[in-house]
Amino acid sequence: MKKLILASAVFAAFAGSYAHAEQAPATEHAVTYNMGVTSDYVFRGISQSRNKPAFSAGADYTHTPTGFYAGTWASTISWISDSTPAGTRANTPFEIDFYGGKRGEVSGVSYDVGGIYYYYPNHKLGSAPDANTFEAYGQVGMGPVYFKANYALTDAFFTSNKAGSYYLDAGANVPIAEGFVLNLHYGYFSFKDAKDYNYKDWKVGITKDFGGLAVALAATGTDADKGLWNFNNTGYLGGSKFIATVTKSF
């Protein structure tokens, strides 16, 4: 579940990749690639890799004159396998995200609108609904501060609620020294017809750009329910943790 991202905060754990994607390409048709490794793939405050390291790779296309873009990103995960009973666990070791949209600026206010599809090959969640999820998103920003909203148009990852779940993300990426950026984030996830799963999450981190190589250190936390966010007793996926991420863009 990335984020454009995700950016996630998509932006959240991969702030270096996001910052690189925001730079104005030098050509009309620009294609960039990224590869990363993190000590824990955390998406919206929840570990997707059972509190263990994860590897990722992605590619992005940008049409510079119009601001239209499209891309894909993939990461290793374990949460779907963990969600099914032992002996019948799905072989879904990774997720693939497909996204596209348009970004630009009007009167000093930046914007980014689009959609993202989270795809989980060979997923099986037993009696639970389809894990694949499509979200529409919109973001506005001024200077280093931004606000973003994602709205699910399908079941949200594992809940049988159809459209209606949403995630709100407010934060800032503030330059504090040469090549250093302070990353601040606060989010709220609301699940339609599954309110017990609702939670808030936060992040404080620093990203250092070494010219195409970004190193990010962050502290994250959530108030997600410890019983609900512990699939088959494989370990609580929320809580407070420290994350280190290295992303190479080229």
GROMACS .gro file of C-alpha atoms in nm:
model
  250
    1MET     CA    1   0.000   0.000   0.000
    2LYS     CA    2   0.215   0.284  -0.105
    3LYS     CA    3   0.193   0.546  -0.146
    4LEU     CA    4   0.267   0.789  -0.430
    5ILE     CA    5   0.339   0.825  -0.330
    6LEU     CA    6   0.282   0.655  -0.186
    7ALA     CA    7   0.495   0.931  -0.112
    8SER     CA    8   0.388   0.770   0.135
    9ALA     CA    9   0.375   0.944   0.215
   10VAL     CA   10   0.375   0.825   0.035
   11PHE     CA   11   0.572   1.017   0.097
   12ALA     CA   12   0.594   0.865   0.436
   13ALA     CA   13   0.875   0.612   0.439
   14PHE     CA   14   1.012   0.699   0.096
   15ALA     CA   15   1.042   1.077   0.122
   16GLY     CA   16   1.362   1.078  -0.082
   17SER     CA   17   1.196   0.919  -0.383
   18TYR     CA   18   0.903   1.161  -0.361
   19ALA     CA   19   1.128   1.466  -0.344
   20HIS     CA   20   1.316   1.348  -0.650
   21ALA     CA   21   0.994   1.295  -0.845
   22GLU     CA   22   0.883   1.652  -0.767
   23GLN     CA   23   1.191   1.805  -0.933
   24ALA     CA   24   1.118   1.956  -1.274
   25PRO     CA   25   1.246   1.719  -1.546
   26ALA     CA   26   1.485   1.872  -1.801
   27THR     CA   27   1.308   1.711  -2.099
   28GLU     CA   28   0.952   1.712  -2.231
   29HIS     CA   29   0.916   1.338  -2.172
   30ALA     CA   30   1.103   1.235  -1.858
   31VAL     CA   31   1.138   0.882  -1.724
   32THR     CA   32   1.297   0.815  -1.385
   33TYR     CA   33   1.359   0.497  -1.188
   34ASN     CA   34   1.406   0.420  -0.821
   35MET     CA   35   1.521   0.133  -0.603
   36GLY     CA   36   1.504   0.119  -0.227
   37VAL     CA   37   1.555  -0.079   0.090
   38THR     CA   38   1.396  -0.004   0.426
   39SER     CA   39   1.424  -0.155   0.771
   40ASP     CA   40   1.043  -0.179   0.782
   41TYR     CA   41   0.792  -0.099   0.505
   42VAL     CA   42   0.547   0.122   0.696
   43PHE     CA   43   0.240   0.251   0.513
   44ARG     CA   44   0.011   0.490   0.696
   45GLY     CA   45   0.173   0.390   1.023
   46ILE     CA   46   0.118   0.015   0.973
   47SER     CA   47   0.397  -0.231   0.887
   48GLN     CA   48   0.340  -0.410   0.558
   49SER     CA   49   0.645  -0.636   0.606
   50ARG     CA   50   0.578  -0.772   0.957
   51ASN     CA   51   0.825  -0.526   1.116
   52LYS     CA   52   1.106  -0.658   0.895
   53PRO     CA   53   1.311  -0.515   0.604
   54ALA     CA   54   1.157  -0.469   0.259
   55PHE     CA   55   1.288  -0.401  -0.091
   56SER     CA   56   1.124  -0.184  -0.356
   57ALA     CA   57   1.160  -0.057  -0.712
   58GLY     CA   58   0.963   0.176  -0.934
   59ALA     CA   59   0.946   0.382  -1.252
   60ASP     CA   60   0.782   0.717  -1.329
   61TYR     CA   61   0.695   0.905  -1.648
   62THR     CA   62   0.627   1.280  -1.652
   63HIS     CA   63   0.505   1.496  -1.940
   64THR     CA   64   0.670   1.822  -1.840
   65PRO     CA   65   0.458   2.077  -2.033
   66THR     CA   66   0.126   1.954  -1.892
   67GLY     CA   67   0.225   1.803  -1.556
   68PHE     CA   68   0.061   1.470  -1.635
   69TYR     CA   69   0.240   1.167  -1.494
   70ALA     CA   70   0.210   0.790  -1.456
   71GLY     CA   71   0.412   0.530  -1.274
   72THR     CA   72   0.439   0.198  -1.103
   73TRP     CA   73   0.602   0.086  -0.780
   74ALA     CA   74   0.650  -0.254  -0.617
   75SER     CA   75   0.761  -0.372  -0.274
   76THR     CA   76   0.798  -0.693  -0.081
   77ILE     CA   77   0.525  -0.746   0.182
   78SER     CA   78   0.393  -1.014   0.419
   79TRP     CA   79   0.061  -0.887   0.557
   80ILE     CA   80  -0.162  -1.081   0.316
   81SER     CA   81   0.012  -1.410   0.390
   82ASP     CA   82  -0.014  -1.328   0.760
   83SER     CA   83  -0.388  -1.257   0.730
   84THR     CA   84  -0.483  -1.612   0.632
   85PRO     CA   85  -0.475  -1.921   0.859
   86ALA     CA   86  -0.156  -2.126   0.881
   87GLY     CA   87  -0.150  -2.406   0.625
   88THR     CA   88  -0.363  -2.210   0.378
   89ARG     CA   89  -0.161  -1.889   0.357
   90ALA     CA   90  -0.153  -1.706   0.027
   91ASN     CA   91   0.170  -1.678  -0.167
   92THR     CA   92   0.160  -1.299  -0.203
   93PRO     CA   93   0.509  -1.176  -0.119
   94PHE     CA   94   0.478  -0.837  -0.288
   95GLU     CA   95   0.244  -0.556  -0.393
   96ILE     CA   96   0.241  -0.360  -0.719
   97ASP     CA   97   0.102  -0.007  -0.736
   98PHE     CA   98  -0.013   0.166  -1.055
   99TYR     CA   99  -0.086   0.538  -1.045
  100GLY     CA  100  -0.134   0.843  -1.261
  101GLY     CA  101  -0.248   1.202  -1.237
  102LYS     CA  102  -0.164   1.564  -1.289
  103ARG     CA  103   0.035   1.806  -1.078
  104GLY     CA  104   0.094   2.176  -1.115
  105GLU     CA  105   0.071   2.514  -0.944
  106VAL     CA  106  -0.184   2.796  -0.945
  107SER     CA  107  -0.111   3.131  -0.780
  108GLY     CA  108   0.157   2.982  -0.556
  109VAL     CA  109  -0.057   2.685  -0.450
  110SER     CA  110   0.064   2.345  -0.571
  111TYR     CA  111  -0.180   2.066  -0.651
  112ASP     CA  112  -0.168   1.696  -0.735
  113VAL     CA  113  -0.476   1.493  -0.834
  114GLY     CA  114  -0.500   1.137  -0.959
  115GLY     CA  115  -0.568   0.775  -0.879
  116ILE     CA  116  -0.374   0.475  -0.750
  117TYR     CA  117  -0.445   0.102  -0.774
  118TYR     CA  118  -0.290  -0.131  -0.516
  119TYR     CA  119  -0.254  -0.477  -0.671
  120TYR     CA  120  -0.169  -0.795  -0.476
  121PRO     CA  121  -0.095  -1.089  -0.709
  122ASN     CA  122  -0.241  -1.425  -0.606
  123HIS     CA  123  -0.398  -1.274  -0.294
  124LYS     CA  124  -0.633  -1.487  -0.087
  125LEU     CA  125  -0.799  -1.358   0.226
  126GLY     CA  126  -1.039  -1.646   0.292
  127SER     CA  127  -1.388  -1.508   0.359
  128ALA     CA  128  -1.257  -1.149   0.357
  129PRO     CA  129  -1.309  -0.930   0.047
  130ASP     CA  130  -1.071  -0.847  -0.236
  131ALA     CA  131  -0.744  -0.701  -0.108
  132ASN     CA  132  -0.689  -0.504  -0.430
  133THR     CA  133  -0.787  -0.140  -0.379
  134PHE     CA  134  -0.838   0.168  -0.598
  135GLU     CA  135  -0.815   0.515  -0.447
  136ALA     CA  136  -0.863   0.864  -0.587
  137TYR     CA  137  -0.647   1.133  -0.429
  138GLY     CA  138  -0.602   1.507  -0.420
  139GLN     CA  139  -0.328   1.715  -0.262
  140VAL     CA  140  -0.272   2.089  -0.218
  141GLY     CA  141   0.032   2.258  -0.079
  142MET     CA  142   0.196   2.591  -0.012
  143GLY     CA  143   0.570   2.602   0.040
  144PRO     CA  144   0.673   2.299   0.246
  145VAL     CA  145   0.323   2.237   0.389
  146TYR     CA  146   0.068   2.005   0.227
  147PHE     CA  147  -0.269   1.841   0.283
  148LYS     CA  148  -0.373   1.523   0.102
  149ALA     CA  149  -0.688   1.309   0.097
  150ASN     CA  150  -0.724   0.955  -0.043
  151TYR     CA  151  -1.072   0.812  -0.099
  152ALA     CA  152  -1.134   0.441  -0.168
  153LEU     CA  153  -1.364   0.371  -0.464
  154THR     CA  154  -1.358  -0.004  -0.391
  155ASP     CA  155  -1.319  -0.226  -0.084
  156ALA     CA  156  -1.036  -0.081   0.124
  157PHE     CA  157  -0.768  -0.351   0.135
  158PHE     CA  158  -0.950  -0.605   0.352
  159THR     CA  159  -1.282  -0.455   0.462
  160SER     CA  160  -1.614  -0.529   0.293
  161ASN     CA  161  -1.731  -0.171   0.267
  162LYS     CA  162  -1.710  -0.080  -0.102
  163ALA     CA  163  -1.648   0.292  -0.157
  164GLY     CA  164  -1.624   0.516   0.142
  165SER     CA  165  -1.304   0.455   0.337
  166TYR     CA  166  -1.066   0.749   0.336
  167TYR     CA  167  -0.725   0.861   0.459
  168LEU     CA  168  -0.633   1.220   0.552
  169ASP     CA  169  -0.268   1.327   0.549
  170ALA     CA  170  -0.130   1.661   0.669
  171GLY     CA  171   0.239   1.737   0.684
  172ALA     CA  172   0.541   1.935   0.580
  173ASN     CA  173   0.882   1.872   0.421
  174VAL     CA  174   1.099   2.157   0.550
  175PRO     CA  175   1.457   2.220   0.429
  176ILE     CA  176   1.668   2.272   0.740
  177ALA     CA  177   2.026   2.257   0.609
  178GLU     CA  178   2.222   2.182   0.293
  179GLY     CA  179   2.062   1.864   0.154
  180PHE     CA  180   1.864   1.795   0.473
  181VAL     CA  181   1.482   1.795   0.489
  182LEU     CA  182   1.269   1.767   0.803
  183ASN     CA  183   0.967   1.540   0.735
  184LEU     CA  184   0.653   1.588   0.946
  185HIS     CA  185   0.328   1.393   0.904
  186TYR     CA  186  -0.003   1.334   1.082
  187GLY     CA  187  -0.271   1.107   0.937
  188TYR     CA  188  -0.612   0.960   1.007
  189PHE     CA  189  -0.753   0.641   0.847
  190SER     CA  190  -1.131   0.590   0.852
  191PHE     CA  191  -1.277   0.255   0.742
  192LYS     CA  192  -1.640   0.258   0.634
  193ASP     CA  193  -1.847  -0.004   0.820
  194ALA     CA  194  -1.534  -0.116   1.011
  195LYS     CA  195  -1.484   0.169   1.258
  196ASP     CA  196  -1.294  -0.046   1.508
  197TYR     CA  197  -1.002  -0.040   1.263
  198ASN     CA  198  -0.988   0.341   1.251
  199TYR     CA  199  -0.665   0.493   1.378
  200LYS     CA  200  -0.434   0.795   1.373
  201ASP     CA  201  -0.065   0.789   1.285
  202TRP     CA  202   0.229   1.028   1.292
  203LYS     CA  203   0.584   1.060   1.167
  204VAL     CA  204   0.891   1.275   1.237
  205GLY     CA  205   1.195   1.219   1.020
  206ILE     CA  206   1.496   1.361   0.838
  207THR     CA  207   1.596   1.294   0.478
  208LYS     CA  208   1.943   1.364   0.339
  209ASP     CA  209   1.994   1.386  -0.037
  210PHE     CA  210   2.334   1.275  -0.164
  211GLY     CA  211   2.262   1.353  -0.529
  212GLY     CA  212   2.032   1.073  -0.641
  213LEU     CA  213   2.082   0.872  -0.323
  214ALA     CA  214   1.845   0.961  -0.038
  215VAL     CA  215   1.885   0.839   0.318
  216ALA     CA  216   1.582   0.879   0.546
  217LEU     CA  217   1.556   0.824   0.921
  218ALA     CA  218   1.214   0.846   1.084
  219ALA     CA  219   1.018   0.777   1.401
  220THR     CA  220   0.658   0.669   1.342
  221GLY     CA  221   0.367   0.577   1.564
  222THR     CA  222  -0.004   0.488   1.567
  223ASP     CA  223  -0.289   0.433   1.809
  224ALA     CA  224  -0.417   0.138   1.599
  225ASP     CA  225  -0.584  -0.134   1.807
  226LYS     CA  226  -0.326  -0.393   1.913
  227GLY     CA  227  -0.569  -0.682   1.885
  228LEU     CA  228  -0.709  -0.598   1.541
  229TRP     CA  229  -0.376  -0.507   1.382
  230ASN     CA  230  -0.206  -0.835   1.477
  231PHE     CA  231  -0.290  -1.089   1.208
  232ASN     CA  232  -0.290  -1.449   1.332
  233ASN     CA  233  -0.061  -1.354   1.621
  234THR     CA  234   0.226  -1.273   1.386
  235GLY     CA  235   0.299  -0.950   1.574
  236TYR     CA  236   0.146  -0.605   1.626
  237LEU     CA  237   0.187  -0.404   1.306
  238GLY     CA  238   0.131  -0.058   1.453
  239GLY     CA  239   0.283   0.118   1.751
  240SER     CA  240   0.596   0.332   1.770
  241LYS     CA  241   0.907   0.238   1.575
  242PHE     CA  242   1.224   0.376   1.419
  243ILE     CA  243   1.280   0.328   1.045
  244ALA     CA  244   1.584   0.369   0.819
  245THR     CA  245   1.539   0.388   0.439
  246VAL     CA  246   1.782   0.423   0.149
  247THR     CA  247   1.648   0.511  -0.198
  248LYS     CA  248   1.846   0.538  -0.521
  249SER     CA  249   1.690   0.743  -0.804
  250PHE     CA  250   1.825   0.755  -1.158
   0.00000   0.00000   0.00000
